[in-house]
Amino acid sequence: MSPDGTWSIGELAEHAGVTVKTVRFYSERGLLPETARSAGGHRRYGPESLDRLRLIRSLRTLDLAVSRVLDRDDALEEVIAGQLRELGSQLTSLRWQEAALQLLRDCTAEERAERLRLIGAVATPPSTAALARFWRRTLPVRLPARLVSMVLDAAVPQPPADPTPAQVLAFARLHALVSDPRLGTDDYRPAPLPPAGEYRPTVLYDGLSEAYALASADLRARRPPGAGEALDCFVSAYARSRGTRDTPAFRDHLTDQVARSADPVIGRYWQLTAELSAPPSGPAEPTAGAAHFWLCAALKTQIGRPAAAPDALTP
């Protein structure tokens, strides 16, 4: 170091273990300010330049935004968080691609063409936008935003970050199901909702949310469908939404109604959702569809009818 405590560009490069070209590159882009100039007009650098140069090299090694971090003292945490989010998305995408390739590898030639078609229609990492649109079309119009959000949270499964091949296939089939163009034509006629004024959907969906939570606890405990708090809450939600009372006659009528509203598309939706949400080991968390099936079976059992579960979640 010279008497004035500075280094030449070559000396700085030697101390940092880089080339003179590298130091000049960062200097010319304003990332490594010089401390002074020699009498001959050459750049001189102080000890702080060595620390800054080492920081720049570390940031580049981690593929972080160098100029953003150097411009603001508080930017490093923000840049690191952003980079972690981006890397997480990239890793998830790679894991989905890996599982998809395994799925294609471990199938017959006859299955491969269909699986290629299904997988090719799904982005990586996968988006749940099509699933959300399906439920927005299915729900009653003018349902309060908070209830729409509640239903979407319960009905739209989040794709796992590290999926198995079976989960990739389940999501691809789920995506194809809700994206079927026939859902918007006369070929698909879901069970109609009661006309406006005949029931209050806000009251119904609020009550169903509570009933499904209670039924989920019964499912986790592996209780068979039957009478209890969950079933009473379920029937009460329908009764209150229609301004009537929970009576044996109403329960009998409700059993017929949920049977008529059974929709095979929604039944298939919940089946695929359960496959997608199944953990590698241990029991799966009950879906809203599973809770609805349990409650409908409980209702049939309670009034003395065969307890086969219906196919749908269509209030």
Short mmCIF file of C-alpha atoms in Angstrom, two decimals:
data_model
loop_
_atom_site.label_atom_id
_atom_site.label_comp_id
_atom_site.label_asym_id
_atom_site.label_seq_id
_atom_site.Cartn_x
_atom_site.Cartn_y
_atom_site.Cartn_z
CA MET A 1 0.00 0.00 0.00
CA SER A 2 1.28 3.46 -0.86
CA PRO A 3 2.01 6.08 1.81
CA ASP A 4 -1.43 7.62 1.29
CA GLY A 5 -3.06 4.26 2.15
CA THR A 6 -4.31 3.44 -1.36
CA TRP A 7 -3.72 0.73 -3.96
CA SER A 8 -3.34 0.82 -7.67
CA ILE A 9 -5.85 -1.11 -9.76
CA GLY A 10 -3.33 -3.94 -10.11
CA GLU A 11 -2.64 -4.09 -6.39
CA LEU A 12 -6.36 -4.17 -5.58
CA ALA A 13 -6.87 -6.95 -8.11
CA GLU A 14 -4.03 -8.94 -6.54
CA HIS A 15 -5.39 -8.54 -3.01
CA ALA A 16 -8.89 -9.54 -4.14
CA GLY A 17 -7.72 -12.49 -6.23
CA VAL A 18 -9.31 -11.17 -9.44
CA THR A 19 -8.04 -9.77 -12.71
CA VAL A 20 -7.38 -6.12 -13.47
CA LYS A 21 -10.06 -6.42 -16.16
CA THR A 22 -12.62 -7.38 -13.49
CA VAL A 23 -11.77 -4.39 -11.29
CA ARG A 24 -11.93 -2.05 -14.29
CA PHE A 25 -15.30 -3.55 -15.34
CA TYR A 26 -16.88 -2.81 -11.94
CA SER A 27 -15.28 0.61 -11.75
CA GLU A 28 -16.55 1.71 -15.15
CA ARG A 29 -20.09 0.68 -14.19
CA GLY A 30 -19.98 2.73 -11.01
CA LEU A 31 -20.11 -0.32 -8.70
CA LEU A 32 -16.58 0.20 -7.35
CA PRO A 33 -15.85 3.89 -6.84
CA GLU A 34 -12.22 4.92 -6.74
CA THR A 35 -10.81 6.59 -3.65
CA ALA A 36 -8.49 8.99 -5.46
CA ARG A 37 -6.44 9.55 -8.60
CA SER A 38 -2.65 9.48 -8.86
CA ALA A 39 -0.66 12.41 -10.20
CA GLY A 40 -0.71 10.63 -13.52
CA GLY A 41 -4.50 10.28 -13.46
CA HIS A 42 -4.61 6.59 -12.56
CA ARG A 43 -7.29 5.17 -10.29
CA ARG A 44 -6.35 4.56 -6.64
CA TYR A 45 -8.41 2.42 -4.25
CA GLY A 46 -8.60 2.31 -0.47
CA PRO A 47 -9.17 -0.71 1.86
CA GLU A 48 -12.94 -0.15 1.69
CA SER A 49 -12.74 -0.93 -2.03
CA LEU A 50 -11.45 -4.40 -1.21
CA ASP A 51 -14.44 -5.05 1.07
CA ARG A 52 -16.80 -3.74 -1.59
CA LEU A 53 -15.17 -5.87 -4.28
CA ARG A 54 -15.50 -8.98 -2.13
CA LEU A 55 -19.17 -8.12 -1.53
CA ILE A 56 -19.76 -7.75 -5.28
CA ARG A 57 -18.16 -11.13 -5.94
CA SER A 58 -20.32 -12.77 -3.26
CA LEU A 59 -23.48 -11.21 -4.64
CA ARG A 60 -22.63 -12.37 -8.16
CA THR A 61 -21.88 -15.88 -6.90
CA LEU A 62 -25.37 -15.96 -5.35
CA ASP A 63 -26.85 -14.43 -8.52
CA LEU A 64 -28.18 -11.44 -6.58
CA ALA A 65 -28.89 -7.98 -7.98
CA VAL A 66 -25.54 -6.26 -7.34
CA SER A 67 -26.48 -2.68 -8.18
CA ARG A 68 -29.69 -2.85 -6.15
CA VAL A 69 -27.88 -4.00 -3.01
CA LEU A 70 -25.09 -1.45 -3.36
CA ASP A 71 -27.49 1.45 -3.93
CA ARG A 72 -29.35 0.96 -0.63
CA ASP A 73 -28.04 -0.17 2.72
CA ASP A 74 -31.31 -1.97 3.53
CA ALA A 75 -31.78 -3.67 0.14
CA LEU A 76 -29.88 -6.91 0.80
CA GLU A 77 -32.64 -8.60 2.83
CA GLU A 78 -35.25 -7.61 0.25
CA VAL A 79 -33.14 -8.93 -2.64
CA ILE A 80 -32.39 -12.18 -0.79
CA ALA A 81 -36.10 -12.72 -0.08
CA GLY A 82 -36.97 -12.10 -3.71
CA GLN A 83 -34.28 -14.46 -4.91
CA LEU A 84 -35.44 -17.17 -2.52
CA ARG A 85 -39.00 -16.85 -3.85
CA GLU A 86 -37.77 -17.12 -7.42
CA LEU A 87 -35.59 -20.11 -6.65
CA GLY A 88 -38.46 -21.78 -4.80
CA SER A 89 -40.66 -21.40 -7.87
CA GLN A 90 -37.91 -22.78 -10.11
CA LEU A 91 -37.33 -25.75 -7.80
CA THR A 92 -41.06 -26.50 -7.67
CA SER A 93 -41.19 -26.36 -11.46
CA LEU A 94 -38.26 -28.77 -11.73
CA ARG A 95 -39.81 -31.17 -9.24
CA TRP A 96 -43.09 -31.18 -11.19
CA GLN A 97 -41.19 -31.79 -14.42
CA GLU A 98 -39.27 -34.63 -12.80
CA ALA A 99 -42.44 -36.27 -11.46
CA ALA A 100 -44.14 -35.81 -14.86
CA LEU A 101 -41.24 -37.52 -16.62
CA GLN A 102 -41.39 -40.39 -14.12
CA LEU A 103 -45.11 -40.65 -14.79
CA LEU A 104 -44.48 -40.95 -18.53
CA ARG A 105 -41.64 -43.39 -18.04
CA ASP A 106 -43.63 -45.75 -15.83
CA CYS A 107 -46.70 -46.27 -18.03
CA THR A 108 -47.71 -48.32 -21.03
CA ALA A 109 -47.48 -47.04 -24.59
CA GLU A 110 -51.27 -46.82 -24.68
CA GLU A 111 -51.36 -44.62 -21.57
CA ARG A 112 -48.51 -42.37 -22.67
CA ALA A 113 -50.38 -40.46 -25.38
CA GLU A 114 -53.21 -39.50 -23.03
CA ARG A 115 -50.83 -38.55 -20.24
CA LEU A 116 -48.78 -36.40 -22.60
CA ARG A 117 -51.96 -34.57 -23.62
CA LEU A 118 -53.00 -34.02 -20.00
CA ILE A 119 -49.57 -32.91 -18.79
CA GLY A 120 -49.01 -30.66 -21.80
CA ALA A 121 -52.05 -28.57 -20.86
CA VAL A 122 -50.68 -27.74 -17.39
CA ALA A 123 -48.08 -25.05 -16.74
CA THR A 124 -45.13 -25.68 -14.44
CA PRO A 125 -45.28 -24.78 -11.68
CA PRO A 126 -49.01 -25.46 -11.96
CA SER A 127 -51.63 -22.73 -11.64
CA THR A 128 -54.96 -23.18 -9.85
CA ALA A 129 -56.65 -20.34 -11.76
CA ALA A 130 -58.83 -22.73 -13.81
CA LEU A 131 -60.04 -24.44 -10.63
CA ALA A 132 -60.97 -21.11 -9.06
CA ARG A 133 -62.88 -20.09 -12.20
CA PHE A 134 -64.82 -23.38 -12.10
CA TRP A 135 -66.03 -22.68 -8.56
CA ARG A 136 -66.86 -19.05 -9.30
CA ARG A 137 -69.13 -20.28 -12.09
CA THR A 138 -70.69 -22.88 -9.80
CA LEU A 139 -71.41 -20.67 -6.78
CA PRO A 140 -74.60 -18.61 -6.47
CA VAL A 141 -74.42 -15.13 -7.94
CA ARG A 142 -73.99 -12.24 -5.51
CA LEU A 143 -72.55 -14.43 -2.80
CA PRO A 144 -70.57 -12.15 -0.44
CA ALA A 145 -66.89 -11.89 -1.25
CA ARG A 146 -65.88 -13.32 2.12
CA LEU A 147 -67.91 -16.49 1.44
CA VAL A 148 -66.55 -16.81 -2.09
CA SER A 149 -63.06 -16.58 -0.63
CA MET A 150 -63.93 -19.13 2.04
CA VAL A 151 -65.25 -21.60 -0.54
CA LEU A 152 -62.23 -21.14 -2.79
CA ASP A 153 -59.87 -21.71 0.14
CA ALA A 154 -61.67 -24.95 0.97
CA ALA A 155 -62.30 -26.19 -2.58
CA VAL A 156 -59.16 -25.25 -4.51
CA PRO A 157 -56.26 -27.50 -3.47
CA GLN A 158 -52.74 -26.15 -3.42
CA PRO A 159 -50.42 -28.25 -5.60
CA PRO A 160 -47.64 -29.84 -3.52
CA ALA A 161 -44.16 -28.38 -3.94
CA ASP A 162 -42.63 -31.84 -4.26
CA PRO A 163 -45.29 -33.99 -5.98
CA THR A 164 -45.36 -37.69 -6.64
CA PRO A 165 -46.11 -38.88 -10.19
CA ALA A 166 -49.60 -39.85 -9.00
CA GLN A 167 -50.21 -36.30 -7.76
CA VAL A 168 -49.06 -34.85 -11.08
CA LEU A 169 -51.56 -37.09 -12.86
CA ALA A 170 -54.35 -36.17 -10.42
CA PHE A 171 -53.75 -32.45 -10.93
CA ALA A 172 -53.57 -32.82 -14.71
CA ARG A 173 -56.88 -34.70 -14.70
CA LEU A 174 -58.40 -32.12 -12.36
CA HIS A 175 -57.28 -29.31 -14.63
CA ALA A 176 -58.72 -31.10 -17.67
CA LEU A 177 -61.99 -31.68 -15.84
CA VAL A 178 -62.61 -28.02 -14.99
CA SER A 179 -61.28 -26.82 -18.37
CA ASP A 180 -63.61 -29.02 -20.41
CA PRO A 181 -65.36 -26.65 -22.89
CA ARG A 182 -68.55 -28.68 -22.53
CA LEU A 183 -69.03 -27.21 -19.04
CA GLY A 184 -70.15 -23.99 -20.70
CA THR A 185 -72.64 -25.63 -23.08
CA ASP A 186 -75.98 -27.41 -22.91
CA ASP A 187 -74.11 -30.73 -22.71
CA TYR A 188 -73.45 -29.94 -19.06
CA ARG A 189 -76.43 -29.12 -16.88
CA PRO A 190 -75.56 -28.97 -13.17
CA ALA A 191 -78.39 -29.27 -10.71
CA PRO A 192 -80.14 -25.87 -10.66
CA LEU A 193 -80.09 -23.80 -7.51
CA PRO A 194 -83.44 -22.70 -6.05
CA PRO A 195 -84.75 -19.46 -7.57
CA ALA A 196 -83.73 -16.21 -5.91
CA GLY A 197 -85.93 -15.48 -2.94
CA GLU A 198 -86.57 -19.13 -2.09
CA TYR A 199 -83.47 -19.37 0.05
CA ARG A 200 -80.71 -17.23 1.49
CA PRO A 201 -77.34 -18.47 0.15
CA THR A 202 -75.33 -16.45 2.67
CA VAL A 203 -77.07 -18.20 5.56
CA LEU A 204 -76.66 -21.58 3.87
CA TYR A 205 -72.94 -21.29 3.12
CA ASP A 206 -72.13 -19.88 6.55
CA GLY A 207 -73.88 -22.87 8.14
CA LEU A 208 -72.32 -25.40 5.79
CA SER A 209 -68.85 -24.12 6.65
CA GLU A 210 -69.47 -24.91 10.33
CA ALA A 211 -71.04 -28.28 9.51
CA TYR A 212 -68.10 -29.33 7.32
CA ALA A 213 -65.64 -28.40 10.06
CA LEU A 214 -67.53 -30.60 12.54
CA ALA A 215 -67.81 -33.46 10.04
CA SER A 216 -64.08 -33.23 9.30
CA ALA A 217 -63.40 -33.90 12.98
CA ASP A 218 -65.64 -36.99 12.75
CA LEU A 219 -63.76 -38.12 9.65
CA ARG A 220 -60.39 -37.72 11.35
CA ALA A 221 -61.70 -39.80 14.26
CA ARG A 222 -62.97 -42.41 11.74
CA ARG A 223 -66.50 -42.21 13.07
CA PRO A 224 -69.16 -43.77 10.83
CA PRO A 225 -71.80 -41.40 9.41
CA GLY A 226 -74.62 -40.91 11.87
CA ALA A 227 -76.56 -38.56 14.10
CA GLY A 228 -74.71 -35.90 16.03
CA GLU A 229 -73.71 -32.24 16.19
CA ALA A 230 -72.30 -32.17 12.63
CA LEU A 231 -75.50 -33.55 11.09
CA ASP A 232 -77.70 -31.21 13.15
CA CYS A 233 -75.63 -28.24 12.01
CA PHE A 234 -75.83 -29.42 8.38
CA VAL A 235 -79.62 -29.76 8.40
CA SER A 236 -80.00 -26.51 10.32
CA ALA A 237 -78.03 -24.63 7.64
CA TYR A 238 -80.51 -25.71 4.98
CA ALA A 239 -83.54 -25.10 7.19
CA ARG A 240 -82.50 -21.62 8.30
CA SER A 241 -81.59 -20.63 4.73
CA ARG A 242 -85.21 -21.40 3.76
CA GLY A 243 -86.79 -19.82 6.81
CA THR A 244 -88.15 -23.10 8.15
CA ARG A 245 -87.51 -25.51 11.03
CA ASP A 246 -85.56 -28.74 11.27
CA THR A 247 -88.27 -31.41 11.42
CA PRO A 248 -88.41 -35.10 10.42
CA ALA A 249 -90.39 -34.09 7.33
CA PHE A 250 -87.77 -31.50 6.40
CA ARG A 251 -84.96 -34.03 6.81
CA ASP A 252 -86.81 -36.43 4.55
CA HIS A 253 -87.25 -33.68 1.95
CA LEU A 254 -83.60 -32.62 2.28
CA THR A 255 -82.42 -36.18 1.63
CA ASP A 256 -84.29 -36.17 -1.67
CA GLN A 257 -82.93 -32.73 -2.54
CA VAL A 258 -79.26 -33.59 -2.05
CA ALA A 259 -79.78 -36.78 -4.06
CA ARG A 260 -81.29 -34.77 -6.93
CA SER A 261 -78.46 -32.25 -6.82
CA ALA A 262 -75.77 -34.92 -7.16
CA ASP A 263 -73.40 -33.80 -9.92
CA PRO A 264 -70.92 -36.34 -11.35
CA VAL A 265 -68.53 -33.57 -12.43
CA ILE A 266 -68.25 -32.22 -8.89
CA GLY A 267 -68.09 -35.75 -7.52
CA ARG A 268 -65.12 -36.43 -9.81
CA TYR A 269 -63.60 -33.11 -8.75
CA TRP A 270 -63.56 -34.14 -5.10
CA GLN A 271 -62.18 -37.58 -5.92
CA LEU A 272 -59.23 -36.06 -7.80
CA THR A 273 -58.74 -33.45 -5.09
CA ALA A 274 -58.39 -36.21 -2.50
CA GLU A 275 -55.81 -37.95 -4.71
CA LEU A 276 -53.87 -34.70 -5.15
CA SER A 277 -53.93 -33.88 -1.44
CA ALA A 278 -52.96 -37.36 -0.24
CA PRO A 279 -49.66 -37.17 1.68
CA PRO A 280 -46.86 -39.69 0.99
CA SER A 281 -47.61 -41.31 4.34
CA GLY A 282 -50.32 -41.00 6.95
CA PRO A 283 -54.00 -40.14 6.57
CA ALA A 284 -55.08 -37.35 4.26
CA GLU A 285 -56.79 -34.24 5.62
CA PRO A 286 -60.54 -34.45 4.86
CA THR A 287 -61.70 -32.28 1.98
CA ALA A 288 -64.92 -30.27 2.03
CA GLY A 289 -66.28 -32.80 -0.45
CA ALA A 290 -65.50 -35.70 1.88
CA ALA A 291 -67.25 -33.84 4.71
CA HIS A 292 -70.32 -33.30 2.50
CA PHE A 293 -70.45 -36.97 1.50
CA TRP A 294 -70.19 -38.01 5.15
CA LEU A 295 -73.02 -35.67 6.15
CA CYS A 296 -75.30 -36.84 3.33
CA ALA A 297 -74.63 -40.45 4.30
CA ALA A 298 -75.33 -39.54 7.95
CA LEU A 299 -78.63 -37.97 6.92
CA LYS A 300 -79.69 -41.09 5.02
CA THR A 301 -78.70 -43.31 7.92
CA GLN A 302 -80.59 -41.15 10.41
CA ILE A 303 -83.86 -41.34 8.47
CA GLY A 304 -83.44 -45.01 7.69
CA ARG A 305 -82.41 -44.99 4.03
CA PRO A 306 -79.42 -46.74 2.40
CA ALA A 307 -76.35 -44.73 3.33
CA ALA A 308 -74.52 -44.65 0.00
CA ALA A 309 -72.80 -41.27 -0.27
CA PRO A 310 -73.95 -38.84 -2.97
CA ASP A 311 -71.68 -37.49 -5.66
CA ALA A 312 -71.72 -33.77 -5.16
CA LEU A 313 -71.32 -30.63 -3.16
CA THR A 314 -74.10 -28.59 -4.75
CA PRO A 315 -76.27 -26.87 -2.15
#
